[in-house]
Amino acid sequence: MELNWNKLDVKLSASTKKTIHEMGFERMTPVQAACIPLLLKNKDVAAEAVTGSGKTLAFIIPMLELLQNRSETLKRHEVGGIIISPTRELATQTSRVLAYFLHHVEHITQMLLIGGNSVSADVDCFKAKGANILIATPGRLEDLLMRKCDINLPAAVKSLELLVLDEADRLLDLGFEKTLTTILQYLPRQRRTGLFSATQTKDVVQLVRAGLRNPVFVTIHEKCHNKLLAEFQVFAIHGRMKGTRCKDFDSFQKAKSGVLICTDVMGRGVDIRDVNWVIQYDPPKSAAAFVHRCGRTARIGNQGSALVMLLPTEDAYVDFIYRNQKVHLVEMETPLPAADTLSCVRSIQLKDRAVMDKALRAFTSHIHAYSRYECNVILRLKDLNFGTLATGFGLLKLPKMPELQGKDVSDFEEVHIDFNSIPYMDRQRERIRQEKLKIYKKTGIWPKSDQKSKRRSCRQTEPWSLSKQHRMERKSKRDRRKIKKQQQQDSGRSKCKRKRNLCQEDIDELAKDIALIKKLKRRKISQEEFDDQFDAKNRENSCESSE
């Protein structure tokens, strides 16, 4: 597929080309190359493409071209384009992208209609300024379409050229099916419709049948991503892994290139060749461990680099590690923009509640670990900027934890959404959550897990006579232990058990066992050799005892 903007088989306006050049998009993405010509040729499009594939420009550019190429210029209160987004954040993001293009277009205006703003303010704004493109969430758009007495929006949308349903699968997952049906009833049938989603579910297919006329289905598979992942693998190792830890470690050693995300379980004693970088997200708990971590790179005469990330409040650690371990650290300038990364991380959490839960657990675990530092005089919990730290973790909201009570978190901007609307991608977990959510809405109490309720129900259903009998048995055991203890004290017997004296032969046997175990740990002998030697020694001991 040709991805050069100049090779596009439809003509773009000079203002659109100028904006594309200013934004630095030298080439099209596959979804843009496929959808822009189809929409400009009066086709309805149902596109399936992964998040981050450039879907926003795939519908903004044809929408602007259609409105600019109209035979009659749109009046101030005539709506020629509508973009429906599932969340406020996505709608706001789309509005910002559209604003870049409208800087070079004089006669086209936009308006953002989302929850959280006053409905009356939106009505007054539309009456006063009007808008040719509406970017809205489903609930707010439905509300304004049905307010015929306050604003005649149904009349304004009769000039509609293009309707876009962005993240259509997410719209349906959030329960907007009836709302979308209501909105479609107010819109003219002679329009173009673009439906964009990351997945094509059965509900999305039904929506396509209801809202699109003879649509062209576009499915984008970016194979280059798979090739990149095959060459650049990511591994994870931590202390709680049991069966797969050795397997993952061997896979990492055999890989041509890759990233290993690990805890201090890999901090020392592990020899991996050709490690270029060791990146420490935070300082280790002890100063000695810092040197061991850095020692995973630049081994046996090879070159390598080690990086430790420090907050501004942790700059004293540089002098501390120099005095303690004679390691000289050099500051590295990293002017990296974080706004786009933060938006991307948060959008991932908005799509899967499991990711949001993991982000909250990671933040709380980091705070708990930070409070247990060996050098807590330098790395003090009270010096942390919790708001900035939570932003760095990409949190949507702050967790409830005692460490945050009374702390200044003004640097953290919480995402204002209904967090109960964030679903699990796992259907079974989401079904269980929805059942609990219904109970919560009725009773105001979130139901606890099944295991806890089972234990509670077992305790409650125990007969009174049995519970009394159990109490009497426990009391009788306590009384017997008390009497026995008193008798031992009266007779002058020692409370401690007498230790068994070991002879020199026993000590020598223990030393041999320990030496054998150390050989196994250092991989000087194999597991089979260890078992053979250990069994042979046991057989000798058994023969000696029988004689």
Coordinates of C-alpha atoms in Angstrom, one line a residue:
M1 CA 0.0 0.0 0.0
E2 CA 1.3 3.4 -1.0
L3 CA 1.6 5.7 2.1
N4 CA 2.9 8.9 0.5
W5 CA 0.5 11.8 0.9
N6 CA 1.3 13.0 -2.6
K7 CA 0.3 9.6 -4.0
L8 CA -3.3 9.8 -2.6
D9 CA -5.8 9.3 -5.4
V10 CA -8.0 12.2 -4.1
K11 CA -7.0 15.8 -4.0
L12 CA -6.6 17.5 -0.6
S13 CA -7.0 21.2 0.0
A14 CA -3.9 23.5 0.6
S15 CA -5.0 24.2 4.2
T16 CA -5.1 20.5 5.0
K17 CA -1.7 19.8 3.4
K18 CA -0.2 22.7 5.3
T19 CA -1.5 21.4 8.7
I20 CA -0.3 17.9 8.0
H21 CA 3.2 19.2 7.2
E22 CA 3.2 21.4 10.4
M23 CA 2.2 18.4 12.5
G24 CA 5.1 16.4 11.1
F25 CA 3.1 13.5 9.5
E26 CA 5.4 12.7 6.5
R27 CA 3.6 9.5 5.6
M28 CA 0.1 8.1 6.0
T29 CA -0.8 5.2 8.2
P30 CA -2.5 2.2 6.5
V31 CA -5.9 3.1 8.0
Q32 CA -5.6 6.7 6.7
A33 CA -4.6 5.5 3.2
A34 CA -7.6 3.2 3.0
C35 CA -10.3 5.3 4.6
I36 CA -9.7 8.9 3.4
P37 CA -10.3 8.1 -0.3
L38 CA -13.4 6.0 0.4
L39 CA -15.1 8.6 2.6
L40 CA -14.3 11.3 0.0
K41 CA -15.9 9.1 -2.7
N42 CA -19.2 9.1 -0.8
K43 CA -18.8 5.6 0.7
D44 CA -19.8 4.5 4.2
V45 CA -16.8 2.9 5.9
A46 CA -16.6 0.4 8.8
A47 CA -12.9 0.3 9.8
E48 CA -11.2 -2.0 12.2
A49 CA -7.8 -0.9 13.3
V50 CA -5.8 -1.1 16.6
T51 CA -5.4 1.8 19.0
G52 CA -2.7 4.2 17.9
S53 CA -3.0 3.4 14.2
G54 CA -4.0 7.0 13.2
K55 CA -7.8 6.6 13.1
T56 CA -8.4 10.2 14.2
L57 CA -6.9 11.8 11.1
A58 CA -8.6 9.1 9.0
F59 CA -12.0 10.7 9.6
I60 CA -11.0 14.4 10.5
I61 CA -9.4 15.0 7.1
P62 CA -12.3 13.7 4.9
M63 CA -14.8 15.5 7.1
L64 CA -13.0 18.9 6.6
E65 CA -12.6 18.2 2.8
L66 CA -16.3 17.4 2.4
L67 CA -17.4 20.6 4.3
Q68 CA -15.0 22.8 2.3
N69 CA -16.0 21.3 -1.0
R70 CA -19.8 21.9 -0.5
S71 CA -21.5 23.9 -3.2
E72 CA -23.0 26.1 -0.5
T73 CA -21.0 27.3 2.5
L74 CA -22.4 26.1 5.8
K75 CA -24.2 28.8 7.8
R76 CA -23.2 29.5 11.4
H77 CA -25.9 27.2 12.9
E78 CA -25.7 24.4 10.3
V79 CA -24.0 21.2 11.5
G80 CA -22.1 19.4 8.7
G81 CA -20.1 16.9 10.8
I82 CA -20.7 15.0 14.0
I83 CA -18.0 12.9 15.9
I84 CA -19.3 10.7 18.7
S85 CA -16.7 9.5 21.2
P86 CA -17.3 7.1 24.2
T87 CA -15.5 9.2 26.8
R88 CA -14.9 12.8 27.6
E89 CA -11.1 12.3 27.4
L90 CA -11.2 10.9 23.9
A91 CA -13.7 13.6 22.8
T92 CA -11.4 16.3 24.2
Q93 CA -8.4 14.8 22.5
T94 CA -10.2 14.7 19.1
S95 CA -11.2 18.3 19.6
R96 CA -7.6 19.4 20.1
V97 CA -6.5 17.6 16.9
L98 CA -9.3 19.2 14.9
A99 CA -8.3 22.6 16.3
Y100 CA -4.9 22.3 14.6
F101 CA -6.7 22.0 11.2
L102 CA -9.2 24.8 11.9
H103 CA -6.4 27.3 12.4
H104 CA -6.0 27.4 8.6
V105 CA -9.8 27.2 7.8
E106 CA -11.8 30.4 8.4
H107 CA -15.4 29.5 7.8
I108 CA -15.7 26.2 9.7
T109 CA -16.1 26.1 13.5
Q110 CA -16.4 23.3 16.1
M111 CA -18.0 22.7 19.5
L112 CA -17.2 20.2 22.2
L113 CA -20.3 18.7 23.9
I114 CA -19.3 16.5 26.9
G115 CA -20.6 15.6 30.3
G116 CA -19.3 17.5 33.3
N117 CA -20.1 20.9 31.7
S118 CA -23.4 22.7 32.2
V119 CA -26.1 21.8 29.7
S120 CA -27.5 25.4 29.8
A121 CA -24.0 26.7 29.0
D122 CA -23.7 24.4 26.0
V123 CA -27.2 25.6 24.8
D124 CA -26.2 29.3 25.2
C125 CA -22.9 28.8 23.5
F126 CA -24.5 27.1 20.5
K127 CA -27.2 29.8 20.2
A128 CA -24.6 32.6 20.4
K129 CA -21.7 31.1 18.2
G130 CA -23.1 28.1 16.5
A131 CA -20.9 25.3 15.2
N132 CA -20.4 23.3 12.0
I133 CA -18.7 20.3 13.6
L134 CA -19.9 18.7 16.9
I135 CA -17.6 16.5 18.9
A136 CA -19.8 14.9 21.6
T137 CA -20.3 12.1 24.0
P138 CA -23.5 10.1 23.3
G139 CA -25.4 11.1 26.5
R140 CA -24.9 14.9 26.0
L141 CA -25.7 14.8 22.3
E142 CA -29.0 12.9 22.9
D143 CA -29.9 15.4 25.6
L144 CA -29.4 18.4 23.4
L145 CA -31.3 16.7 20.4
M146 CA -34.3 16.1 22.7
R147 CA -34.4 19.7 24.1
K148 CA -36.5 21.2 21.3
C149 CA -37.7 24.0 23.5
D150 CA -34.2 25.3 24.4
I151 CA -32.3 24.6 21.2
N152 CA -33.5 23.4 17.8
L153 CA -30.5 21.1 17.2
P154 CA -32.6 18.6 15.0
A155 CA -33.0 21.4 12.5
A156 CA -29.3 22.2 12.6
V157 CA -28.2 18.6 11.8
K158 CA -30.3 18.4 8.6
S159 CA -27.2 19.6 6.7
L160 CA -25.1 16.7 8.1
E161 CA -22.5 15.4 5.6
L162 CA -20.5 12.9 7.7
L163 CA -21.2 11.1 11.0
V164 CA -18.3 9.4 12.8
L165 CA -18.7 6.8 15.5
D166 CA -15.2 6.7 17.1
E167 CA -14.3 3.6 19.2
A168 CA -17.6 2.0 18.3
D169 CA -16.9 -1.2 20.3
R170 CA -16.3 0.9 23.4
L171 CA -19.5 2.8 22.8
L172 CA -21.4 -0.4 22.9
D173 CA -19.5 -1.9 25.8
L174 CA -20.5 1.2 27.9
G175 CA -24.2 0.6 27.2
F176 CA -24.8 3.4 24.7
E177 CA -26.7 1.2 22.2
K178 CA -30.2 2.7 22.9
T179 CA -28.7 6.2 23.0
L180 CA -27.1 5.8 19.6
T181 CA -30.4 4.4 18.2
T182 CA -32.1 7.6 19.4
I183 CA -29.5 9.8 17.9
L184 CA -29.6 8.1 14.5
Q185 CA -33.4 8.8 14.4
Y186 CA -32.7 12.6 14.4
L187 CA -30.1 12.5 11.6
P188 CA -30.8 12.6 7.9
R189 CA -30.5 9.4 6.0
Q190 CA -28.6 11.0 3.1
R191 CA -25.3 11.2 4.8
R192 CA -22.0 9.4 5.0
T193 CA -21.1 7.4 8.1
G194 CA -17.7 6.3 9.3
L195 CA -17.5 3.6 12.0
F196 CA -14.1 3.1 13.6
S197 CA -13.3 0.4 16.2
A198 CA -10.4 -1.7 17.5
T199 CA -12.5 -4.9 17.3
Q200 CA -15.4 -6.1 15.2
T201 CA -17.8 -7.7 17.7
K202 CA -21.3 -9.0 17.0
D203 CA -22.8 -5.8 18.5
V204 CA -20.6 -3.7 16.2
V205 CA -21.8 -5.7 13.2
Q206 CA -25.4 -5.0 14.2
L207 CA -24.7 -1.3 14.6
V208 CA -23.1 -1.3 11.1
R209 CA -26.3 -2.9 9.7
A210 CA -28.5 -0.3 11.4
G211 CA -26.5 2.9 10.8
L212 CA -24.5 2.4 7.5
R213 CA -25.7 1.9 3.9
N214 CA -23.7 -0.6 1.8
P215 CA -20.5 0.0 3.9
V216 CA -17.0 -0.8 2.8
F217 CA -15.3 -2.9 5.4
V218 CA -11.7 -2.0 6.1
T219 CA -9.5 -4.2 8.3
I220 CA -6.0 -3.1 9.0
H221 CA -3.3 -5.7 10.2
E222 CA 0.1 -4.1 10.8
K223 CA 2.4 -7.1 10.3
C224 CA 5.5 -4.9 10.9
H225 CA 4.6 -4.8 14.6
N226 CA 4.8 -8.6 14.8
K227 CA 8.2 -8.6 13.1
L228 CA 9.4 -6.0 15.5
L229 CA 8.2 -7.9 18.6
A230 CA 9.9 -11.1 17.2
E231 CA 13.2 -9.3 17.2
F232 CA 12.7 -7.3 20.4
Q233 CA 11.3 -9.5 23.2
V234 CA 10.3 -8.5 26.7
F235 CA 10.8 -10.9 29.6
A236 CA 9.8 -10.7 33.3
I237 CA 11.3 -12.4 36.4
H238 CA 10.5 -12.0 40.1
G239 CA 10.9 -14.0 43.2
R240 CA 7.4 -15.4 43.4
M241 CA 7.6 -17.1 40.0
K242 CA 8.0 -20.9 40.4
G243 CA 7.8 -23.1 37.4
T244 CA 8.6 -20.6 34.6
R245 CA 11.4 -18.6 36.2
C246 CA 14.3 -20.7 35.0
K247 CA 12.6 -21.2 31.6
D248 CA 12.2 -17.4 31.1
F249 CA 15.8 -16.8 32.3
D250 CA 17.1 -19.3 29.7
S251 CA 15.0 -17.7 27.0
F252 CA 16.4 -14.3 27.8
Q253 CA 20.0 -15.6 27.7
K254 CA 19.4 -17.2 24.3
A255 CA 17.6 -14.2 22.8
K256 CA 19.5 -12.0 20.3
S257 CA 18.1 -8.8 21.9
G258 CA 15.4 -8.0 24.4
V259 CA 14.5 -6.4 27.7
L260 CA 14.3 -8.2 31.1
I261 CA 12.1 -6.5 33.7
C262 CA 13.1 -8.0 37.1
T263 CA 13.3 -7.5 40.8
D264 CA 16.5 -7.8 43.0
V265 CA 16.3 -11.5 42.5
M266 CA 18.5 -10.9 39.5
G267 CA 20.6 -8.2 41.3
R268 CA 23.7 -10.3 41.9
G269 CA 25.4 -13.5 41.1
V270 CA 23.9 -13.7 37.6
D271 CA 26.2 -13.7 34.6
I272 CA 24.5 -12.6 31.3
R273 CA 26.7 -11.7 28.4
D274 CA 26.3 -8.5 26.3
V275 CA 23.9 -6.6 28.6
N276 CA 24.2 -3.0 27.3
W277 CA 22.1 -1.2 29.9
V278 CA 21.0 -1.7 33.5
I279 CA 18.2 0.8 34.3
Q280 CA 17.2 1.1 37.9
Y281 CA 13.7 2.7 38.3
D282 CA 14.6 3.5 41.9
P283 CA 17.6 3.1 44.2
P284 CA 18.0 -0.3 45.9
K285 CA 17.2 -0.8 49.6
S286 CA 20.9 -1.1 50.5
A287 CA 23.9 0.7 49.2
A288 CA 25.8 -2.6 48.5
A289 CA 23.0 -3.8 46.2
F290 CA 23.6 -0.7 44.0
V291 CA 27.0 -2.0 43.0
H292 CA 25.7 -5.5 42.4
R293 CA 22.9 -4.2 40.2
C294 CA 25.3 -2.2 38.1
G295 CA 27.6 -5.2 37.8
R296 CA 25.1 -7.0 35.6
T297 CA 26.5 -5.0 32.7
A298 CA 30.1 -4.4 31.4
R299 CA 31.2 -7.8 32.5
I300 CA 34.5 -9.5 31.5
G301 CA 35.9 -6.5 29.7
N302 CA 32.7 -5.7 27.8
Q303 CA 31.2 -2.2 27.6
G304 CA 28.0 -1.2 29.3
S305 CA 26.1 1.5 31.0
A306 CA 24.0 1.8 34.2
L307 CA 21.3 4.3 34.9
V308 CA 19.5 5.1 38.2
M309 CA 16.4 7.3 38.2
L310 CA 16.3 9.8 41.0
L311 CA 13.7 12.4 42.0
P312 CA 14.9 16.0 42.8
T313 CA 14.4 15.3 46.5
E314 CA 16.8 12.3 46.2
D315 CA 19.9 14.2 44.9
A316 CA 21.7 13.5 48.2
Y317 CA 21.9 9.8 47.2
V318 CA 24.6 10.8 44.7
D319 CA 27.0 11.9 47.4
F320 CA 25.8 9.0 49.7
I321 CA 26.7 6.3 47.1
Y322 CA 30.1 7.9 46.5
R323 CA 31.0 8.0 50.2
N324 CA 29.7 4.5 50.8
Q325 CA 30.7 2.6 47.7
K326 CA 33.1 5.0 45.9
V327 CA 30.9 5.1 42.9
H328 CA 30.8 8.4 41.0
L329 CA 27.5 9.2 39.3
V330 CA 27.2 11.6 36.4
E331 CA 23.9 13.4 35.7
M332 CA 22.2 12.6 32.3
E333 CA 20.0 15.2 30.7
T334 CA 16.7 13.7 29.4
P335 CA 14.4 16.3 28.0
L336 CA 11.7 13.7 27.1
P337 CA 8.1 14.9 26.6
A338 CA 5.7 13.0 28.9
A339 CA 2.3 14.4 28.0
D340 CA 1.7 12.0 25.1
T341 CA 2.9 9.1 27.0
L342 CA 0.7 9.9 30.0
S343 CA -2.4 10.2 27.7
C344 CA -1.5 6.8 26.1
V345 CA -1.1 5.1 29.5
R346 CA -4.4 6.5 30.8
S347 CA -6.3 5.5 27.6
I348 CA -5.1 1.9 28.1
Q349 CA -6.5 1.9 31.6
L350 CA -9.8 3.3 30.5
K351 CA -10.2 0.3 28.2
D352 CA -9.3 -2.5 30.7
R353 CA -10.0 -2.3 34.5
A354 CA -7.4 -4.9 35.1
V355 CA -4.7 -2.5 33.9
M356 CA -6.1 0.2 36.2
D357 CA -6.0 -2.2 39.2
K358 CA -2.4 -3.1 38.5
A359 CA -1.4 0.5 38.2
L360 CA -2.9 1.2 41.7
R361 CA -1.2 -1.9 43.2
A362 CA 2.1 -0.8 41.7
F363 CA 1.8 2.7 43.2
T364 CA 0.9 1.4 46.7
S365 CA 3.7 -1.2 46.5
H366 CA 6.2 1.4 45.6
I367 CA 5.2 3.6 48.5
H368 CA 5.4 0.7 51.0
A369 CA 8.9 -0.3 49.7
Y370 CA 10.0 3.3 49.8
S371 CA 9.2 3.5 53.5
R372 CA 11.6 0.6 54.2
Y373 CA 14.8 1.9 52.7
E374 CA 18.0 1.3 54.6
C375 CA 19.2 4.8 54.0
N376 CA 15.9 6.4 55.1
V377 CA 17.7 9.5 56.3
I378 CA 18.3 10.4 52.6
L379 CA 15.3 8.7 51.0
R380 CA 12.5 10.0 53.3
L381 CA 8.9 9.2 52.6
K382 CA 7.8 12.6 53.8
D383 CA 9.9 14.3 51.1
L384 CA 8.0 12.5 48.3
N385 CA 5.8 14.6 46.0
F386 CA 2.9 12.1 46.0
G387 CA 0.9 14.0 43.3
T388 CA 3.8 14.0 40.8
L389 CA 4.6 10.4 41.6
A390 CA 1.0 9.3 41.0
T391 CA 1.1 11.1 37.7
G392 CA 4.3 9.3 36.8
F393 CA 2.5 6.0 37.4
G394 CA -0.2 7.2 35.0
L395 CA -3.0 6.7 37.7
L396 CA -6.5 7.7 36.9
K397 CA -7.2 8.3 40.6
L398 CA -5.4 8.2 43.9
P399 CA -5.8 5.0 46.0
K400 CA -7.0 5.1 49.6
M401 CA -4.0 4.5 51.8
P402 CA -2.9 6.0 55.2
E403 CA 0.4 7.3 53.7
L404 CA -1.6 9.9 51.7
Q405 CA -3.6 11.3 54.5
G406 CA -2.9 15.0 55.1
K407 CA -0.4 15.1 52.1
D408 CA -0.4 17.7 49.4
V409 CA -1.5 16.0 46.1
S410 CA -2.3 19.2 44.2
D411 CA 0.1 18.2 41.4
F412 CA -2.1 15.3 40.5
E413 CA -4.9 15.8 38.1
E414 CA -7.6 13.1 38.6
V415 CA -9.5 11.9 35.6
H416 CA -13.2 12.9 36.2
I417 CA -15.2 9.9 35.0
D418 CA -17.5 7.3 36.5
F419 CA -14.9 4.7 37.4
N420 CA -17.6 2.0 37.7
S421 CA -18.0 2.4 33.9
I422 CA -14.5 1.0 33.2
P423 CA -14.9 -2.6 32.3
Y424 CA -12.7 -5.7 32.4
M425 CA -11.6 -7.0 29.1
D426 CA -12.0 -10.5 30.6
R427 CA -15.7 -11.3 30.0
Q428 CA -16.0 -13.6 33.1
R429 CA -14.5 -11.0 35.5
E430 CA -16.7 -8.3 33.9
R431 CA -19.8 -10.4 34.4
I432 CA -19.0 -10.9 38.1
R433 CA -18.3 -7.2 38.5
Q434 CA -21.6 -6.2 36.9
E435 CA -23.5 -8.5 39.3
K436 CA -21.7 -7.0 42.3
L437 CA -22.3 -3.5 40.9
K438 CA -26.1 -4.2 40.7
I439 CA -26.0 -5.2 44.4
Y440 CA -24.0 -2.1 45.3
K441 CA -26.5 0.2 43.6
K442 CA -29.4 -1.4 45.4
T443 CA -27.8 -1.7 48.9
G444 CA -24.9 0.8 48.9
I445 CA -22.6 -2.0 50.1
W446 CA -20.1 -3.7 47.8
P447 CA -20.4 -7.5 48.2
K448 CA -17.3 -9.3 49.4
S449 CA -15.7 -12.3 47.7
D450 CA -17.3 -15.7 47.7
Q451 CA -14.7 -17.3 50.0
K452 CA -15.2 -14.7 52.7
S453 CA -19.0 -15.0 52.5
K454 CA -18.7 -18.8 52.6
R455 CA -16.5 -18.7 55.8
R456 CA -19.0 -16.3 57.4
S457 CA -22.0 -18.4 56.4
C458 CA -20.3 -21.5 57.9
R459 CA -19.7 -19.7 61.2
Q460 CA -23.3 -18.4 61.3
T461 CA -25.0 -21.7 60.5
E462 CA -23.1 -23.7 63.3
P463 CA -25.5 -24.9 65.9
W464 CA -25.3 -23.2 69.3
S465 CA -24.8 -26.5 71.1
L466 CA -21.8 -27.4 69.0
S467 CA -20.2 -23.9 69.4
K468 CA -20.7 -24.2 73.2
Q469 CA -19.0 -27.7 73.1
H470 CA -16.1 -26.3 71.1
R471 CA -15.6 -23.5 73.6
M472 CA -15.6 -25.9 76.5
E473 CA -13.0 -28.2 74.8
R474 CA -10.7 -25.2 74.2
K475 CA -11.1 -24.1 77.8
S476 CA -10.4 -27.6 79.0
K477 CA -7.1 -27.7 76.9
R478 CA -6.0 -24.4 78.3
D479 CA -6.7 -25.6 81.9
R480 CA -4.7 -28.8 81.3
R481 CA -1.7 -26.9 79.9
K482 CA -1.8 -24.5 82.8
I483 CA -1.9 -27.3 85.4
K484 CA 1.0 -29.1 83.6
K485 CA 3.1 -26.0 83.5
Q486 CA 2.5 -25.4 87.3
Q487 CA 3.5 -29.0 88.1
Q488 CA 6.7 -28.6 86.1
Q489 CA 7.6 -25.4 88.0
D490 CA 6.8 -27.0 91.4
S491 CA 9.0 -30.0 90.6
G492 CA 11.8 -27.7 89.5
R493 CA 12.0 -29.2 86.0
S494 CA 13.4 -26.9 83.3
K495 CA 11.0 -25.5 80.8
C496 CA 13.4 -25.9 77.9
K497 CA 14.1 -29.2 76.3
R498 CA 17.6 -30.5 76.8
K499 CA 19.7 -30.2 73.7
R500 CA 21.2 -33.3 72.2
N501 CA 24.9 -33.3 72.3
L502 CA 26.6 -33.8 68.9
C503 CA 29.7 -35.9 68.6
Q504 CA 32.6 -35.0 66.3
E505 CA 31.4 -37.6 63.8
D506 CA 28.0 -36.0 63.5
I507 CA 29.6 -32.5 63.0
D508 CA 31.8 -33.9 60.2
E509 CA 28.8 -35.5 58.5
L510 CA 26.9 -32.1 58.6
A511 CA 29.9 -30.3 57.1
K512 CA 30.1 -32.8 54.3
D513 CA 26.3 -32.3 53.6
I514 CA 26.7 -28.5 53.6
A515 CA 29.7 -28.7 51.2
L516 CA 27.8 -31.0 48.9
I517 CA 24.8 -28.5 48.8
K518 CA 27.1 -25.6 48.1
K519 CA 28.6 -27.4 45.1
L520 CA 25.1 -27.9 43.8
K521 CA 24.2 -24.3 44.2
R522 CA 27.4 -23.2 42.5
R523 CA 26.7 -25.6 39.6
K524 CA 29.9 -27.5 40.1
I525 CA 27.9 -30.7 40.1
S526 CA 24.6 -31.6 38.5
Q527 CA 21.4 -32.5 40.3
E528 CA 22.0 -36.2 39.3
E529 CA 25.5 -36.2 40.7
F530 CA 24.2 -34.6 43.9
D531 CA 21.5 -37.3 44.3
D532 CA 23.9 -40.1 43.6
Q533 CA 26.5 -38.9 46.2
F534 CA 23.8 -38.1 48.8
D535 CA 22.1 -41.5 48.4
A536 CA 25.5 -43.3 48.5
K537 CA 26.4 -41.5 51.8
N538 CA 23.0 -42.4 53.3
R539 CA 23.5 -46.1 52.3
E540 CA 26.9 -46.1 54.1
N541 CA 25.4 -44.6 57.2
S542 CA 22.6 -47.2 57.2
C543 CA 25.1 -50.1 56.8
E544 CA 27.2 -48.8 59.7
S545 CA 24.1 -48.4 61.9
S546 CA 23.0 -52.0 61.1
E547 CA 26.4 -53.4 62.0

